[in-house]
C-alpha positions as a printed NumPy array, in Angstrom:
array([[ 7.863, 62.562, 21.496],
       [ 8.168, 58.907, 22.51 ],
       [ 9.395, 58.601, 26.108],
       [10.061, 55.174, 27.613],
       [ 9.31 , 55.41 , 31.306],
       [10.906, 52.817, 33.568],
       [ 9.283, 52.119, 36.918],
       [11.51 , 52.348, 40.011],
       [12.65 , 49.143, 41.569],
       [12.55 , 49.117, 45.341],
       [13.694, 46.78 , 48.104],
       [13.879, 47.422, 51.802],
       [14.589, 45.66 , 55.005],
       [14.311, 46.581, 58.721],
       [17.134, 45.791, 61.158],
       [17.08 , 45.862, 65.02 ],
       [19.444, 47.96 , 67.053],
       [22.547, 45.745, 66.996],
       [26.047, 46.198, 65.614],
       [25.693, 42.661, 64.263],
       [23.192, 43.931, 61.627],
       [25.769, 45.812, 59.549],
       [27.028, 42.715, 57.854],
       [23.485, 41.437, 56.935],
       [22.685, 44.985, 55.614],
       [25.718, 44.753, 53.361],
       [24.709, 41.317, 52.21 ],
       [21.116, 42.535, 51.51 ],
       [22.599, 45.442, 49.417],
       [24.9  , 42.981, 47.52 ],
       [21.959, 40.638, 46.771],
       [19.834, 43.594, 45.645],
       [22.542, 44.857, 43.292],
       [22.896, 41.364, 41.852],
       [19.137, 40.991, 41.412],
       [19.079, 44.243, 39.502],
       [22.094, 43.352, 37.383],
       [24.185, 46.244, 38.669],
       [27.817, 45.354, 38.355],
       [29.48 , 48.724, 38.527],
       [29.967, 50.799, 41.696],
       [29.242, 47.588, 43.724],
       [32.072, 48.217, 46.301],
       [31.116, 51.935, 46.549],
       [27.507, 51.096, 47.324],
       [28.436, 48.438, 49.926],
       [30.869, 50.793, 51.626],
       [28.187, 53.499, 51.893],
       [25.609, 50.969, 53.223],
       [28.095, 50.005, 55.968],
       [28.836, 53.521, 56.893],
       [25.17 , 54.683, 56.922],
       [24.065, 51.687, 58.901],
       [26.906, 52.14 , 61.382],
       [26.095, 55.8  , 61.802],
       [22.446, 55.005, 62.348],
       [23.318, 52.524, 65.074],
       [25.847, 54.853, 66.707],
       [24.   , 58.074, 66.515],
       [20.381, 57.58 , 65.567],
       [18.716, 54.444, 66.786],
       [17.268, 54.741, 70.305],
       [17.234, 51.62 , 72.524],
       [14.541, 49.23 , 71.593],
       [14.25 , 50.434, 68.025],
       [15.902, 49.731, 64.637],
       [16.746, 51.174, 61.292],
       [15.412, 50.628, 57.724],
       [17.632, 50.16 , 54.761],
       [15.855, 50.983, 51.488],
       [17.376, 50.652, 48.061],
       [15.857, 52.166, 44.927],
       [16.873, 51.746, 41.3  ],
       [15.598, 54.395, 38.778],
       [16.743, 56.458, 35.835],
       [20.283, 54.997, 35.795],
       [20.662, 55.585, 39.534],
       [20.89 , 53.413, 42.642],
       [19.729, 55.263, 45.758],
       [20.532, 53.984, 49.263],
       [18.473, 55.312, 52.175],
       [18.901, 54.553, 55.811],
       [16.094, 55.718, 58.131],
       [16.439, 55.807, 61.937],
       [14.013, 57.241, 64.525],
       [16.594, 59.277, 66.451],
       [16.932, 63.019, 66.597],
       [19.691, 65.203, 65.306],
       [20.922, 66.072, 61.82 ],
       [23.843, 64.241, 60.261],
       [26.899, 66.355, 59.401],
       [30.469, 65.95 , 58.471],
       [32.294, 66.981, 61.669],
       [35.862, 68.165, 61.954],
       [37.61 , 65.27 , 63.635],
       [40.983, 64.696, 65.216],
       [43.089, 63.046, 62.555],
       [44.263, 60.53 , 65.108],
       [40.753, 59.691, 66.19 ],
       [39.511, 56.159, 65.581],
       [36.119, 57.141, 64.223],
       [34.271, 60.084, 62.789],
       [34.882, 59.624, 59.143],
       [31.679, 57.809, 57.983],
       [29.935, 60.71 , 56.247],
       [33.266, 61.914, 54.931],
       [33.661, 58.579, 53.136],
       [30.034, 58.674, 51.874],
       [30.522, 62.21 , 50.528],
       [33.782, 61.179, 48.756],
       [32.397, 57.921, 47.248],
       [28.764, 58.688, 46.346],
       [27.749, 60.896, 43.542],
       [25.211, 62.701, 45.803],
       [24.189, 62.411, 49.459],
       [22.007, 64.173, 51.882],
       [19.588, 63.876, 54.868],
       [15.957, 64.65 , 55.334],
       [13.749, 64.637, 58.38 ],
       [10.379, 63.423, 57.108],
       [ 7.287, 64.711, 58.866],
       [ 5.305, 63.323, 60.668],
       [ 7.585, 60.196, 60.845],
       [10.102, 60.628, 63.725],
       [13.796, 60.492, 62.941],
       [15.673, 61.135, 59.671],
       [16.707, 59.475, 56.439],
       [20.275, 59.749, 55.3  ],
       [20.685, 58.883, 51.568],
       [23.275, 58.62 , 48.943],
       [23.049, 58.003, 45.167],
       [25.249, 56.357, 42.542],
       [25.037, 56.687, 38.785],
       [25.073, 53.176, 37.311],
       [23.482, 53.383, 33.827],
       [20.145, 52.479, 32.39 ],
       [17.891, 49.865, 33.901],
       [18.991, 46.532, 32.408],
       [22.544, 47.741, 31.924],
       [25.258, 46.846, 34.394],
       [27.558, 49.813, 33.805],
       [27.437, 53.629, 33.607],
       [26.089, 55.368, 30.541],
       [28.392, 55.555, 27.523],
       [31.118, 58.134, 28.04 ],
       [31.175, 58.176, 31.829]])
């Protein structure tokens, strides 16, 4: 059996604890998708980057620290990971429909193909991730038939 194994593509960037970093994180994600030739799911990925970065800033990054945005491309998938050094476990909480916030992970769950969170040991904090099916490496769209 002849199997063509494609190496994963990886890009990451660290951002300080500041609400002004969400826009640069989105820009980094857009540049990464462009560099990889990913043209489908672009808006979905950028929305999730915004939501995960905002959640890290609001709920996970202690004062004086920051968060890391990592993007991986492998096996027809783009994976977005946001690592912060705060405690807790992300969850979709029941919110007041009239509340101004509290819908970030709900949006991620609705838009991404898969999402979750892990608490890597011995590194403090957690990584919240989401994945998008985008097609084979070198292809801009989803696999045929999707």
